[in-house]
């Protein structure tokens, strides 16, 4: 929801409706400075899709839409393993 002001506006983000998995859903994501506590990453510059290549990614239990995101993560892992098998 956005609130209008004289010369600018403020956008409020509602994370409870977001269904796409990203680094914000990880245990090691630091909300105060938007960085990773395991790897030297600053998410606004490096991208929130770094979870796909991260060996430390761990889905938080209190993430919104947890079941859907858990399925997305498990599906990603299955596809990654299937690619490795095909390469051999």
PDB file of C-alpha atoms in Angstrom:
ATOM      1  CA  UNK A   1       0.000   0.000   0.000  1.00  0.00           C
ATOM      2  CA  UNK A   2       1.362   3.428  -0.873  1.00  0.00           C
ATOM      3  CA  UNK A   3       0.639   6.644   0.934  1.00  0.00           C
ATOM      4  CA  UNK A   4       0.888   9.824  -1.158  1.00  0.00           C
ATOM      5  CA  UNK A   5       2.674  12.943   0.026  1.00  0.00           C
ATOM      6  CA  UNK A   6       3.260  16.321  -1.523  1.00  0.00           C
ATOM      7  CA  UNK A   7       6.310  15.494  -3.660  1.00  0.00           C
ATOM      8  CA  UNK A   8       6.960  11.813  -2.954  1.00  0.00           C
ATOM      9  CA  UNK A   9       5.365   8.647  -1.715  1.00  0.00           C
ATOM     10  CA  UNK A  10       6.229   5.782   0.610  1.00  0.00           C
ATOM     11  CA  UNK A  11       5.776   2.142  -0.357  1.00  0.00           C
ATOM     12  CA  UNK A  12       5.009  -0.304   2.421  1.00  0.00           C
ATOM     13  CA  UNK A  13       5.941  -3.910   1.706  1.00  0.00           C
ATOM     14  CA  UNK A  14       3.758  -6.724   2.966  1.00  0.00           C
ATOM     15  CA  UNK A  15       5.915  -9.869   3.083  1.00  0.00           C
ATOM     16  CA  UNK A  16       3.003 -12.104   4.065  1.00  0.00           C
ATOM     17  CA  UNK A  17       1.618 -12.114   0.513  1.00  0.00           C
ATOM     18  CA  UNK A  18       4.974 -12.847  -1.161  1.00  0.00           C
ATOM     19  CA  UNK A  19       5.117 -16.457  -2.410  1.00  0.00           C
ATOM     20  CA  UNK A  20       8.428 -16.397  -4.236  1.00  0.00           C
ATOM     21  CA  UNK A  21      11.375 -17.829  -2.344  1.00  0.00           C
ATOM     22  CA  UNK A  22      14.370 -15.538  -1.827  1.00  0.00           C
ATOM     23  CA  UNK A  23      17.212 -14.812   0.589  1.00  0.00           C
ATOM     24  CA  UNK A  24      14.909 -12.956   3.003  1.00  0.00           C
ATOM     25  CA  UNK A  25      13.466 -16.351   3.969  1.00  0.00           C
ATOM     26  CA  UNK A  26      16.828 -17.714   5.128  1.00  0.00           C
ATOM     27  CA  UNK A  27      17.891 -18.139   8.756  1.00  0.00           C
ATOM     28  CA  UNK A  28      21.125 -16.261   8.014  1.00  0.00           C
ATOM     29  CA  UNK A  29      19.539 -13.154   6.465  1.00  0.00           C
ATOM     30  CA  UNK A  30      20.163 -10.055   8.596  1.00  0.00           C
ATOM     31  CA  UNK A  31      17.132  -7.778   8.296  1.00  0.00           C
ATOM     32  CA  UNK A  32      18.806  -4.752   9.884  1.00  0.00           C
ATOM     33  CA  UNK A  33      21.458  -4.278   7.189  1.00  0.00           C
ATOM     34  CA  UNK A  34      20.043  -6.576   4.455  1.00  0.00           C
ATOM     35  CA  UNK A  35      23.075  -8.848   4.298  1.00  0.00           C
ATOM     36  CA  UNK A  36      23.969 -12.498   4.737  1.00  0.00           C
ATOM     37  CA  UNK A  37      25.593 -13.579   7.990  1.00  0.00           C
ATOM     38  CA  UNK A  38      27.336 -16.576   6.364  1.00  0.00           C
ATOM     39  CA  UNK A  39      28.618 -15.121   3.105  1.00  0.00           C
ATOM     40  CA  UNK A  40      29.869 -11.605   2.279  1.00  0.00           C
ATOM     41  CA  UNK A  41      26.751 -10.583   0.351  1.00  0.00           C
ATOM     42  CA  UNK A  42      24.753  -7.358   0.361  1.00  0.00           C
ATOM     43  CA  UNK A  43      21.381  -8.367  -1.049  1.00  0.00           C
ATOM     44  CA  UNK A  44      20.291  -5.118  -2.797  1.00  0.00           C
ATOM     45  CA  UNK A  45      23.486  -5.257  -4.898  1.00  0.00           C
ATOM     46  CA  UNK A  46      24.111  -9.008  -5.188  1.00  0.00           C
ATOM     47  CA  UNK A  47      20.481 -10.021  -5.625  1.00  0.00           C
ATOM     48  CA  UNK A  48      17.966 -11.856  -3.478  1.00  0.00           C
ATOM     49  CA  UNK A  49      18.143 -14.969  -5.671  1.00  0.00           C
ATOM     50  CA  UNK A  50      21.553 -15.990  -4.323  1.00  0.00           C
ATOM     51  CA  UNK A  51      19.844 -18.774  -2.336  1.00  0.00           C
ATOM     52  CA  UNK A  52      19.903 -20.918  -5.491  1.00  0.00           C
ATOM     53  CA  UNK A  53      23.693 -21.246  -5.331  1.00  0.00           C
ATOM     54  CA  UNK A  54      24.147 -21.057  -1.566  1.00  0.00           C
ATOM     55  CA  UNK A  55      25.215 -24.122   0.383  1.00  0.00           C
ATOM     56  CA  UNK A  56      24.188 -22.475   3.672  1.00  0.00           C
ATOM     57  CA  UNK A  57      20.563 -21.674   2.771  1.00  0.00           C
ATOM     58  CA  UNK A  58      18.160 -22.740   5.490  1.00  0.00           C
ATOM     59  CA  UNK A  59      14.465 -21.873   5.285  1.00  0.00           C
ATOM     60  CA  UNK A  60      13.172 -20.106   8.388  1.00  0.00           C
ATOM     61  CA  UNK A  61      10.322 -21.803  10.240  1.00  0.00           C
ATOM     62  CA  UNK A  62       8.436 -18.511  10.574  1.00  0.00           C
ATOM     63  CA  UNK A  63       8.611 -17.566   6.877  1.00  0.00           C
ATOM     64  CA  UNK A  64       5.289 -16.545   5.371  1.00  0.00           C
ATOM     65  CA  UNK A  65       3.748 -19.135   3.033  1.00  0.00           C
ATOM     66  CA  UNK A  66       6.132 -21.691   4.600  1.00  0.00           C
ATOM     67  CA  UNK A  67       4.642 -24.821   3.012  1.00  0.00           C
ATOM     68  CA  UNK A  68       4.678 -23.351  -0.480  1.00  0.00           C
ATOM     69  CA  UNK A  69       8.264 -22.083  -0.116  1.00  0.00           C
ATOM     70  CA  UNK A  70       9.404 -25.389   1.334  1.00  0.00           C
ATOM     71  CA  UNK A  71       8.002 -27.136  -1.736  1.00  0.00           C
ATOM     72  CA  UNK A  72       9.810 -24.646  -4.008  1.00  0.00           C
ATOM     73  CA  UNK A  73      13.108 -25.272  -2.231  1.00  0.00           C
ATOM     74  CA  UNK A  74      12.763 -29.066  -2.322  1.00  0.00           C
ATOM     75  CA  UNK A  75      11.826 -28.925  -6.011  1.00  0.00           C
ATOM     76  CA  UNK A  76      14.915 -26.818  -6.727  1.00  0.00           C
ATOM     77  CA  UNK A  77      17.139 -29.350  -4.922  1.00  0.00           C
ATOM     78  CA  UNK A  78      15.565 -32.264  -6.851  1.00  0.00           C
ATOM     79  CA  UNK A  79      16.148 -30.527 -10.194  1.00  0.00           C
ATOM     80  CA  UNK A  80      19.721 -29.678  -9.254  1.00  0.00           C
ATOM     81  CA  UNK A  81      20.441 -33.312  -8.370  1.00  0.00           C
ATOM     82  CA  UNK A  82      18.779 -34.539 -11.577  1.00  0.00           C
ATOM     83  CA  UNK A  83      21.049 -32.239 -13.631  1.00  0.00           C
ATOM     84  CA  UNK A  84      24.104 -33.685 -11.875  1.00  0.00           C
ATOM     85  CA  UNK A  85      22.974 -37.239 -12.668  1.00  0.00           C
ATOM     86  CA  UNK A  86      22.414 -36.368 -16.344  1.00  0.00           C
ATOM     87  CA  UNK A  87      25.889 -34.835 -16.596  1.00  0.00           C
ATOM     88  CA  UNK A  88      27.554 -38.042 -15.430  1.00  0.00           C
TER      89      UNK A  88
END
